PDB file of C-alpha atoms and ligand atoms in Angstrom:
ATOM      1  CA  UNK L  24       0.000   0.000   0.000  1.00  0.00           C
ATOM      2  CA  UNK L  25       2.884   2.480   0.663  1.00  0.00           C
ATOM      3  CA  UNK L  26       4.119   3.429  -2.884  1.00  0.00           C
ATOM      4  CA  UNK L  27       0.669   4.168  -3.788  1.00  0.00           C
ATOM      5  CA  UNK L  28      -0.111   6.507  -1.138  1.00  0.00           C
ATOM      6  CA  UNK L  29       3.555   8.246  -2.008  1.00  0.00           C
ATOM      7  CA  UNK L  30       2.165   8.327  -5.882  1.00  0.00           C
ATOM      8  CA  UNK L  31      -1.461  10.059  -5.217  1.00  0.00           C
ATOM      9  CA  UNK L  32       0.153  12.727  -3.150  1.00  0.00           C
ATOM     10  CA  UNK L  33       3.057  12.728  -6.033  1.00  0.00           C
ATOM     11  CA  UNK L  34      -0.059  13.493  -8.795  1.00  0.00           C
ATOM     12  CA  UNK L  35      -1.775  15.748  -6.300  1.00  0.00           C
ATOM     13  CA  UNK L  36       1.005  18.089  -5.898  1.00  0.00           C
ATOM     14  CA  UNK L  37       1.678  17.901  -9.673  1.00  0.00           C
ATOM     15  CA  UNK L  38      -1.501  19.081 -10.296  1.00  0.00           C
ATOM     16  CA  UNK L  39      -1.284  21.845  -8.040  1.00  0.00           C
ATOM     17  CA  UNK L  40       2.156  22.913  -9.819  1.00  0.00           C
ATOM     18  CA  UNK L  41       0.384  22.971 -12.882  1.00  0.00           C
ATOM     19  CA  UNK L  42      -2.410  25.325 -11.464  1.00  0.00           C
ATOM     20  CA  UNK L  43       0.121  27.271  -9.612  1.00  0.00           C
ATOM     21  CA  UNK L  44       2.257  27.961 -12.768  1.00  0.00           C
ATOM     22  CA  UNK L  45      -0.941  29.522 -14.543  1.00  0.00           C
ATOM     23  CA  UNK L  46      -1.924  31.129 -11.849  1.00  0.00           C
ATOM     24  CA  UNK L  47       1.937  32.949 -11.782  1.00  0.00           C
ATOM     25  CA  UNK L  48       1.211  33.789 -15.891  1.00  0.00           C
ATOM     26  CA  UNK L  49      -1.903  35.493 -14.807  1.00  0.00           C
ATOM     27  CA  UNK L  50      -0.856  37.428 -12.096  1.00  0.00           C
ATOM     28  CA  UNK L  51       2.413  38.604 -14.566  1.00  0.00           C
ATOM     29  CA  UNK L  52       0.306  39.740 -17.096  1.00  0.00           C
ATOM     30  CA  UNK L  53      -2.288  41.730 -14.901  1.00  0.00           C
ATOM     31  CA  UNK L  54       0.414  42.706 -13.347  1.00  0.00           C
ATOM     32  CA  UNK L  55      -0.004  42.043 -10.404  1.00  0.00           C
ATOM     33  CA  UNK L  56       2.399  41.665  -7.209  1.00  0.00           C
ATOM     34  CA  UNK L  57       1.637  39.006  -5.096  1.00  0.00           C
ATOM     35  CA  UNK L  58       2.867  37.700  -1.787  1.00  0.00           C
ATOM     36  CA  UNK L  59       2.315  35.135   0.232  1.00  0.00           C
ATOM     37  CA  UNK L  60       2.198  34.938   4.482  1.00  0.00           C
ATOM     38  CA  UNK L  61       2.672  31.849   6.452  1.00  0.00           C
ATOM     39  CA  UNK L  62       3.685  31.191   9.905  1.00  0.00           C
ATOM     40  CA  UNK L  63       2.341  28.796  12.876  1.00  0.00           C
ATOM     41  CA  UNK L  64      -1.089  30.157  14.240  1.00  0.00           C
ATOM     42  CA  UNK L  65      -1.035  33.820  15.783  1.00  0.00           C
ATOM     43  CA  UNK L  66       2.411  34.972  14.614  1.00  0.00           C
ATOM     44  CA  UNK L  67       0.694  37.825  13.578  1.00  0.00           C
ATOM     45  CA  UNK L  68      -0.049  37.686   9.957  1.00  0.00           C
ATOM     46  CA  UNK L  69      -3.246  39.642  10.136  1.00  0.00           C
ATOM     47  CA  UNK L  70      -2.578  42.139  12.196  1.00  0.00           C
ATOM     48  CA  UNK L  71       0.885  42.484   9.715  1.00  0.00           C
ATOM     49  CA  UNK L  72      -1.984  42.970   6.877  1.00  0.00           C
ATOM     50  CA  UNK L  73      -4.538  44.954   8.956  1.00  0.00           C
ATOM     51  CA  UNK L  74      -1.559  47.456   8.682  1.00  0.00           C
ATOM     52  CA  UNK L  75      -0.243  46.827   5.398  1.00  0.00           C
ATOM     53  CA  UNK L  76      -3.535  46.776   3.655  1.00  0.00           C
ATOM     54  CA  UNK L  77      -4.331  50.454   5.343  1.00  0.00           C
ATOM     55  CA  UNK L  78      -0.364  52.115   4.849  1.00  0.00           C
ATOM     56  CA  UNK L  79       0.495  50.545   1.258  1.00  0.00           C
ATOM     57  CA  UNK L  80      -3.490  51.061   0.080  1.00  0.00           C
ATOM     58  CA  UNK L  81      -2.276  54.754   0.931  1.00  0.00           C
ATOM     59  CA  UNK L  82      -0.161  54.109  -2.358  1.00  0.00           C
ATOM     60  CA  UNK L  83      -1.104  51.316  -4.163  1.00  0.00           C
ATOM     61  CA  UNK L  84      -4.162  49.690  -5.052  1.00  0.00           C
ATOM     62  CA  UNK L  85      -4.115  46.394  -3.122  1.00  0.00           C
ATOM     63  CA  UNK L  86      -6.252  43.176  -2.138  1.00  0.00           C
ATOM     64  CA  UNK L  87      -6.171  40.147   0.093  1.00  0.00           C
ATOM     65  CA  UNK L  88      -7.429  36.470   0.625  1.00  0.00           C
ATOM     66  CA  UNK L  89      -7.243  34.663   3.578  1.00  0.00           C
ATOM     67  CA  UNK L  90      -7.660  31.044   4.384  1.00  0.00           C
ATOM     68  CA  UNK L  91      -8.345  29.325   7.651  1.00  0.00           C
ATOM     69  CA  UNK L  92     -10.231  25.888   8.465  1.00  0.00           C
ATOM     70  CA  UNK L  93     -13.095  27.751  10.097  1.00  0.00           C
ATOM     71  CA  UNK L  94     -14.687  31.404  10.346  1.00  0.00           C
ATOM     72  CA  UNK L  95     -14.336  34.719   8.587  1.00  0.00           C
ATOM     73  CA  UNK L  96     -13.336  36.526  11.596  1.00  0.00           C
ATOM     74  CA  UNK L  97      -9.726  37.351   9.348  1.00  0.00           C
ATOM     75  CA  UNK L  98     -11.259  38.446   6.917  1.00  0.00           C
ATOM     76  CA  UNK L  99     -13.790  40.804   8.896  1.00  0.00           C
ATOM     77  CA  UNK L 100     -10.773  42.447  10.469  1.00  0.00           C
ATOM     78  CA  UNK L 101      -8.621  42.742   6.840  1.00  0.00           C
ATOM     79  CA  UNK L 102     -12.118  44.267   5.555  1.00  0.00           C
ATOM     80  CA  UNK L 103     -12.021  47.392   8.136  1.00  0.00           C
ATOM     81  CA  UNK L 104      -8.553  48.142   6.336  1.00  0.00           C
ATOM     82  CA  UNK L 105     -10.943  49.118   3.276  1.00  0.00           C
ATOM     83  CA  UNK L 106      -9.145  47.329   0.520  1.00  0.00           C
ATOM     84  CA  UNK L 107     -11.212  43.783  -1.081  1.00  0.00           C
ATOM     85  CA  UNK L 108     -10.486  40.912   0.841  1.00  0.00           C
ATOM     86  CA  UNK L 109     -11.746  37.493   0.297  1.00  0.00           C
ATOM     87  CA  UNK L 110     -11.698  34.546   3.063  1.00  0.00           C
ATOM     88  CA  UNK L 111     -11.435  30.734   1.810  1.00  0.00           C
ATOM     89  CA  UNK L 112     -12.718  28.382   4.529  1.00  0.00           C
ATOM     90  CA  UNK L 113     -10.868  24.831   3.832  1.00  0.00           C
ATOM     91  CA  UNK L 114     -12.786  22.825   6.189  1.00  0.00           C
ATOM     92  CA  UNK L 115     -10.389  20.242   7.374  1.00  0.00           C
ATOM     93  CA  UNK L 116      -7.184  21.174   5.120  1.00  0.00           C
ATOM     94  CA  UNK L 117      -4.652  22.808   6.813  1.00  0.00           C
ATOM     95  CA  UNK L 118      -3.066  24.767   3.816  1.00  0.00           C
ATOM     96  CA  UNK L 119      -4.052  26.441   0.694  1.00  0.00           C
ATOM     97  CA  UNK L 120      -3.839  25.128  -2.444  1.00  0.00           C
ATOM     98  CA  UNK L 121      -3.443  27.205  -5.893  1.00  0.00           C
ATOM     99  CA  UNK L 122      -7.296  25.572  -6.855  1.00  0.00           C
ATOM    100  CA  UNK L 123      -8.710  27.776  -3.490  1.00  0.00           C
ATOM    101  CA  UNK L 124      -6.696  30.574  -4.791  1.00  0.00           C
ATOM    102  CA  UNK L 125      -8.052  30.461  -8.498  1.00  0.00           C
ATOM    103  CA  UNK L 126     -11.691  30.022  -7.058  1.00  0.00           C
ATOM    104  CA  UNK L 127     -11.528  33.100  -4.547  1.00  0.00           C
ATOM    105  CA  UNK L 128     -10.201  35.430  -7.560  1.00  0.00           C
ATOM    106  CA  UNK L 129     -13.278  34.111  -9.529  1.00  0.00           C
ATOM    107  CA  UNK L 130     -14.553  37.449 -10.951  1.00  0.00           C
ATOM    108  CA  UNK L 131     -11.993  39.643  -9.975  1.00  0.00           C
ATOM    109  CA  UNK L 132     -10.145  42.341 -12.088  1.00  0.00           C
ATOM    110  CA  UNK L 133      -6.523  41.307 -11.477  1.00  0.00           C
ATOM    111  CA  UNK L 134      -5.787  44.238 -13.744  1.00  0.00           C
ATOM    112  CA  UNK L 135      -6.612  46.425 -11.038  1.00  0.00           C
ATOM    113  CA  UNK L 136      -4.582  45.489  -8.546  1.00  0.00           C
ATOM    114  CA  UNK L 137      -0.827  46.157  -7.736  1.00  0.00           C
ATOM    115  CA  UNK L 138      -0.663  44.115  -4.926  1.00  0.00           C
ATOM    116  CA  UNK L 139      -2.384  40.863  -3.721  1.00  0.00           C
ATOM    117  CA  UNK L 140      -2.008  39.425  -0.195  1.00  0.00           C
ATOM    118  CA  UNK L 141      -2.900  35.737   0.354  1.00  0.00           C
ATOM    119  CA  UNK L 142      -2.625  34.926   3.952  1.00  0.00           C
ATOM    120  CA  UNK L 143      -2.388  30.942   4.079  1.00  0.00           C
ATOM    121  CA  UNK L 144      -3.588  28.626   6.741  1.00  0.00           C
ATOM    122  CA  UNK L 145      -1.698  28.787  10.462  1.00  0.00           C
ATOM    123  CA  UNK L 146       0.466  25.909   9.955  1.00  0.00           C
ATOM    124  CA  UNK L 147       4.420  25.481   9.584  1.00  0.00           C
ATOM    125  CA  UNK L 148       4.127  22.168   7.639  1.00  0.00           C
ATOM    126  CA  UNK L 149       1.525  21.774   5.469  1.00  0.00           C
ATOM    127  CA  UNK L 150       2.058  25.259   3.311  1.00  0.00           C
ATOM    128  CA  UNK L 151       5.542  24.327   2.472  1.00  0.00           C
ATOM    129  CA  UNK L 152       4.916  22.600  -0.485  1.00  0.00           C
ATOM    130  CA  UNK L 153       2.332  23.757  -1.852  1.00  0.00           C
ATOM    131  CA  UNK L 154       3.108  26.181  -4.747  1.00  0.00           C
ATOM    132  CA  UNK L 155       0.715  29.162  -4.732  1.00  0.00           C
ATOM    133  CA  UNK L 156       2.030  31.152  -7.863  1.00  0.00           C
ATOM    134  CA  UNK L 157       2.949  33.924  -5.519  1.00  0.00           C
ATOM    135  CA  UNK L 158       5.903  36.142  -6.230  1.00  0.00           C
ATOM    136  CA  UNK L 159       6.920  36.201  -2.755  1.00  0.00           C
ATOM    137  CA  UNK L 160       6.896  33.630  -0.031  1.00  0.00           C
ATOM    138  CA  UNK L 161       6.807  35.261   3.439  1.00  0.00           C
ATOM    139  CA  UNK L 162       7.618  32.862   6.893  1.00  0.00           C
ATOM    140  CA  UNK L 163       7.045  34.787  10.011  1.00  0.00           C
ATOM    141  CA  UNK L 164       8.224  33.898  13.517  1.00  0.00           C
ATOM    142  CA  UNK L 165       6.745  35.323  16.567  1.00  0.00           C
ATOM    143  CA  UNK L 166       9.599  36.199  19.048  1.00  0.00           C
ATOM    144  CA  UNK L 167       6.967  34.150  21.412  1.00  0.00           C
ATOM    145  CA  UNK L 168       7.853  31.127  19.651  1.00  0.00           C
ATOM    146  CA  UNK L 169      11.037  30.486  20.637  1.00  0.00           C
ATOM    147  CA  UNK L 170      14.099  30.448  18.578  1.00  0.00           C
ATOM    148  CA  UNK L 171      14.401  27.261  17.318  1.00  0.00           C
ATOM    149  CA  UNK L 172      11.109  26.912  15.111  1.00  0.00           C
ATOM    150  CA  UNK L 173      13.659  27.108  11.977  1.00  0.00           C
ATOM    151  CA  UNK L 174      15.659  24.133  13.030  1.00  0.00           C
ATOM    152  CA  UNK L 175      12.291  22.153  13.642  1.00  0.00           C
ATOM    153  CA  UNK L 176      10.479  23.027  10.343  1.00  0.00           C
ATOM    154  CA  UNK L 177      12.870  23.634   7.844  1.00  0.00           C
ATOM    155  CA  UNK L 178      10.947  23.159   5.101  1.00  0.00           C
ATOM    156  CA  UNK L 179       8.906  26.449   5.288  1.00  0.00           C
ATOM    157  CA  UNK L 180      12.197  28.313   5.597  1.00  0.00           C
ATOM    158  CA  UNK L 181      13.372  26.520   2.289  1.00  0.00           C
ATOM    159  CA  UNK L 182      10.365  27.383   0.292  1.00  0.00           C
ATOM    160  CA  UNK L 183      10.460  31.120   1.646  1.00  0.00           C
ATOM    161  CA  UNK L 184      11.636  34.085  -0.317  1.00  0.00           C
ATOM    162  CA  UNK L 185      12.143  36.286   2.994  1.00  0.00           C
ATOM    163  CA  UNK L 186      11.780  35.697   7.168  1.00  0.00           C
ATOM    164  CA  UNK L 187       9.540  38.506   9.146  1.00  0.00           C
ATOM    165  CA  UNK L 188      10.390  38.302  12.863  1.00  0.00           C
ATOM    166  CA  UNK L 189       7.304  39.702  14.242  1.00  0.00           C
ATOM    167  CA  UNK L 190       6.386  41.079  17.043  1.00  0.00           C
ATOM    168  CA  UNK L 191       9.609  42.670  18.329  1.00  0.00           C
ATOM    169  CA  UNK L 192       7.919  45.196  21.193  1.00  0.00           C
ATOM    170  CA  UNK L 193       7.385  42.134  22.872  1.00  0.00           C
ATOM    171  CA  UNK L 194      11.402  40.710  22.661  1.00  0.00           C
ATOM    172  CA  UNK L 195      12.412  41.966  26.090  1.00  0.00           C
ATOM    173  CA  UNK L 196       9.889  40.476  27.878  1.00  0.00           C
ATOM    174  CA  UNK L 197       9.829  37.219  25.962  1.00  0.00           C
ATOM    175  CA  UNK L 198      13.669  36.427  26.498  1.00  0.00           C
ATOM    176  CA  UNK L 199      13.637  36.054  22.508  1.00  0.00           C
ATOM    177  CA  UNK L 200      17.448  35.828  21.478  1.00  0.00           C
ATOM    178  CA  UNK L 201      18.236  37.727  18.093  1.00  0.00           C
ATOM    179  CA  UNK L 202      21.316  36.605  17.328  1.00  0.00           C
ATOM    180  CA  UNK L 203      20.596  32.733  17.812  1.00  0.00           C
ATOM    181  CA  UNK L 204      17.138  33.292  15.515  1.00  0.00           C
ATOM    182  CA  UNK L 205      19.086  34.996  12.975  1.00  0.00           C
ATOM    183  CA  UNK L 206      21.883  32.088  13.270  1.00  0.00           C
ATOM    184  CA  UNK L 207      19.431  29.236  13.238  1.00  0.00           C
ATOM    185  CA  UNK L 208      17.470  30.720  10.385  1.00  0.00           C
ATOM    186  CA  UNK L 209      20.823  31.260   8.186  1.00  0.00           C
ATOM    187  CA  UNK L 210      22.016  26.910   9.570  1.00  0.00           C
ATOM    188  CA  UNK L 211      18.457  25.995   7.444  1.00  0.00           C
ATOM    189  CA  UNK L 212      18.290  28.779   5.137  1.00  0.00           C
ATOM    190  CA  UNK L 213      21.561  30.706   4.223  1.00  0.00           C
ATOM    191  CA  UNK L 214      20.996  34.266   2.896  1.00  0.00           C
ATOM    192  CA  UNK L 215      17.409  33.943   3.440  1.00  0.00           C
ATOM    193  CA  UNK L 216      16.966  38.086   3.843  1.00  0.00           C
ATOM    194  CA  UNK L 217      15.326  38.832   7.956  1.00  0.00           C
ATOM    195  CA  UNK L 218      13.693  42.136   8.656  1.00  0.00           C
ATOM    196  CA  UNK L 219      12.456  42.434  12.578  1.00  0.00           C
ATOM    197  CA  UNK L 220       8.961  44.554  13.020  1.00  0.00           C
ATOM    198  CA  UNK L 221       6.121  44.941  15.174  1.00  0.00           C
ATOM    199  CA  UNK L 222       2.558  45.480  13.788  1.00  0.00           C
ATOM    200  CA  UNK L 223       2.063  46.923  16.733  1.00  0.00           C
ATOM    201  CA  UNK L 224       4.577  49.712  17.117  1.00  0.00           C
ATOM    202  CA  UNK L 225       5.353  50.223  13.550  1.00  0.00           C
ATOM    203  CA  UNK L 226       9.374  49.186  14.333  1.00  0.00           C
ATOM    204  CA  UNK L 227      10.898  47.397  11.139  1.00  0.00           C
ATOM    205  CA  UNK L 228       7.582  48.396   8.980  1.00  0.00           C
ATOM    206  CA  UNK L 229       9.680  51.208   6.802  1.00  0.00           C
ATOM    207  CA  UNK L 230      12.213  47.512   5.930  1.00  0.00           C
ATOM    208  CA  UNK L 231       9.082  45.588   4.885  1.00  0.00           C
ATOM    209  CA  UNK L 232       7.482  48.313   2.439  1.00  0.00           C
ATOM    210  CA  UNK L 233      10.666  48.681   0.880  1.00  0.00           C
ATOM    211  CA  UNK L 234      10.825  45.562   0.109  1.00  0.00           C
ATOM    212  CA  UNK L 235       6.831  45.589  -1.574  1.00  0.00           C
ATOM    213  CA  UNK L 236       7.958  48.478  -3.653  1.00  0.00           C
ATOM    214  CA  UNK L 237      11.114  46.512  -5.138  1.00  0.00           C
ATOM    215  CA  UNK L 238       9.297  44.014  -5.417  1.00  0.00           C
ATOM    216  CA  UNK L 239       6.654  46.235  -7.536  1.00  0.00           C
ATOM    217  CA  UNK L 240       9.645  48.054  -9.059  1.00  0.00           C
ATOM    218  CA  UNK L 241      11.088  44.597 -10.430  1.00  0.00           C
ATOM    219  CA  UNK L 242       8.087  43.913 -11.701  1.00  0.00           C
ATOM    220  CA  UNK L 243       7.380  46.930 -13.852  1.00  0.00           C
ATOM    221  CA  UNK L 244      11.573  46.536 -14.689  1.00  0.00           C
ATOM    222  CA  UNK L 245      12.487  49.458 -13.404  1.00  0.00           C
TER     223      UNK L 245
HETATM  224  N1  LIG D  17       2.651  42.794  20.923  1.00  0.00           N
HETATM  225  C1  LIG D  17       2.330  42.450  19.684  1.00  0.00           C
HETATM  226  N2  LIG D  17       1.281  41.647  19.477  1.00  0.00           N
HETATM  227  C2  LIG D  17       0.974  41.310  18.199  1.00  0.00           C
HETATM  228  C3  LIG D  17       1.716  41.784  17.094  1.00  0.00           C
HETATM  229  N3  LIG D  17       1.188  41.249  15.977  1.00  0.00           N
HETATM  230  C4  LIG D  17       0.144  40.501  16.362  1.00  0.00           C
HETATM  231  N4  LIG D  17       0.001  40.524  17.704  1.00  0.00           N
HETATM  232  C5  LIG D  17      -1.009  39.835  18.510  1.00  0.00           C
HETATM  233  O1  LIG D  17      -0.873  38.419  18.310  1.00  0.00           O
HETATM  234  C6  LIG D  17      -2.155  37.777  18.282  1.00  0.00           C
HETATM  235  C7  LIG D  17      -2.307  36.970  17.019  1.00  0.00           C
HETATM  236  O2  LIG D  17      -2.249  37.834  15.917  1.00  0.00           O
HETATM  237  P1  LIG D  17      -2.919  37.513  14.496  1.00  0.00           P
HETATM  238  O3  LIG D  17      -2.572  38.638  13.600  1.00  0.00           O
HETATM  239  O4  LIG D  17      -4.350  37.156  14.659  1.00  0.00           O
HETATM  240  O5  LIG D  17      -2.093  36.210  14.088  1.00  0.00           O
HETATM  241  P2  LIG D  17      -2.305  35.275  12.806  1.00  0.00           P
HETATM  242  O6  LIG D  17      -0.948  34.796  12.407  1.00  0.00           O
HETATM  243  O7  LIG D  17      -3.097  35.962  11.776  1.00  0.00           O
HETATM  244  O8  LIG D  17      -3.151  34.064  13.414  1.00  0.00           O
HETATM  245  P3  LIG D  17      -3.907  32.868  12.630  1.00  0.00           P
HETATM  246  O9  LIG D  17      -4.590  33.468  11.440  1.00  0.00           O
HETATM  247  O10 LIG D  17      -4.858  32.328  13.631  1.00  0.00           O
HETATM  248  O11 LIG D  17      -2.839  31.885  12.244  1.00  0.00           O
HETATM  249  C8  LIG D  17      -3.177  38.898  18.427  1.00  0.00           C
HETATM  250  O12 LIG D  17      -3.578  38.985  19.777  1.00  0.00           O
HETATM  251  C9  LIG D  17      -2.421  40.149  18.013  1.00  0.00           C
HETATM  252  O13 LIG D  17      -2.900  41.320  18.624  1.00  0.00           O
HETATM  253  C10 LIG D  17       2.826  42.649  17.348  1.00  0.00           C
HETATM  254  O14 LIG D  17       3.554  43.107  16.454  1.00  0.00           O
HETATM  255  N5  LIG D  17       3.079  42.937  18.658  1.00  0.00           N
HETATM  256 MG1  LIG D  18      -4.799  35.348  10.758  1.00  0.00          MG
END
């Protein structure tokens, strides 16, 4: 029974490649940046896009989806930000898949968006290989999580683009140790770029927009 269990998640995962790769033409030719945020549950992705949606939608025209196995209570709270957001309930699935992403688009102008947030599932496992034609693939790690979540899930930290350590107002108190995040994150990941913010106090937020409008600049080849 093994190898065929290995071989249907082989053809699944295929499949979602496939979907993902369209989904990446798509997005390129609306032009359209688009990131990606996971993390384990309540590193602070929302509130990170409760902020972002208001201070970049200051600039840019921009959007979000969020998925979680239950509830639109993200979504409610990305909504107050003003921009278009869209939740996708998966039920029992503890990631998104590009298929989820395609049908929570369905009907929307890509064209008139610069930016698209797609905040995935709480969950530093499932995520990692699942291909969501994003540009950017964002981990974040709570400095309430304790330094050593990139040593124990790795893969996330391979399939990310760039590390957020959130919640940095909070270091102090938490006993959260920089310099032996930063080290274990470069012993799984080397050169994987770290910027260090709070949601909260702003700290770090200047890095992180910087790096949206590269990313936008790249895109428009400037
Ligand atoms: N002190 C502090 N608290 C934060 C910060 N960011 C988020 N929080 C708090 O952390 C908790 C979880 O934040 P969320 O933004 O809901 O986390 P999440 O990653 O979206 O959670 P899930 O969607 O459930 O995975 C909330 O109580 C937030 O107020 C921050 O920068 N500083
Ligand atoms: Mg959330």
């Amino acid at each position: 029974m093994q190898p065929r269990i290995v071989e249907v998640r082989e053809n699944v995962l295929k499949k979602n490649d496939l979907l993902a790769r369209s989904l990446r033409a798509r997005f390129r030719e609306a032009g359209t940046s688009v990131l990606s945020l996971v993390s384990s549950p309540g590193a602070g992705k929302t509130t990170l896009l409760e902020r972002t949606l208001r201070e970049l939608g200051l600039r840019h025209r921009v959007a979000a989806l969020v998925g979680d196995l239950a509830t639109d209570r993200d979504a409610q709270r990305l909504a107050r930000a003003g921009a278009p957001v869209r939740q996708i309930t998966t039920g029992t699935v503890c990631h998104l898949e590009a298929q989820m992403v395609a049908d929570a688009l369905d009907g929307w102008d890509l064209t008139a968006l610069d930016f698209l947030f797609v905040e995935n599932v709480g969950n530093l496992v499932c995520p990692s290989s699942y291909d969501l034609g994003e540009d950017l693939r964002v981990v974040l790690l709570s400095v309430t999580e304790g330094e050593d979540k990139p040593l124990k899930y790795p893969t996330i930290y391979n399939s990310a683009d760039l590390a957020l350590v959130t919640k940095i107002d909070l270091a102090e108190a938490a006993g959260f140790d920089r310099e032996e995040a930063r080290r274990n994150v470069e012993d799984v990941r080397p050169g994987l770029p770290m910027i260090e913010c709070s949601a909260r106090t702003g700290q770090g937020l200047d890095a992180w927009y910087r790096r949206l409008e590269d990313l936008r600049a790249s895109r428009r080849g400037v």
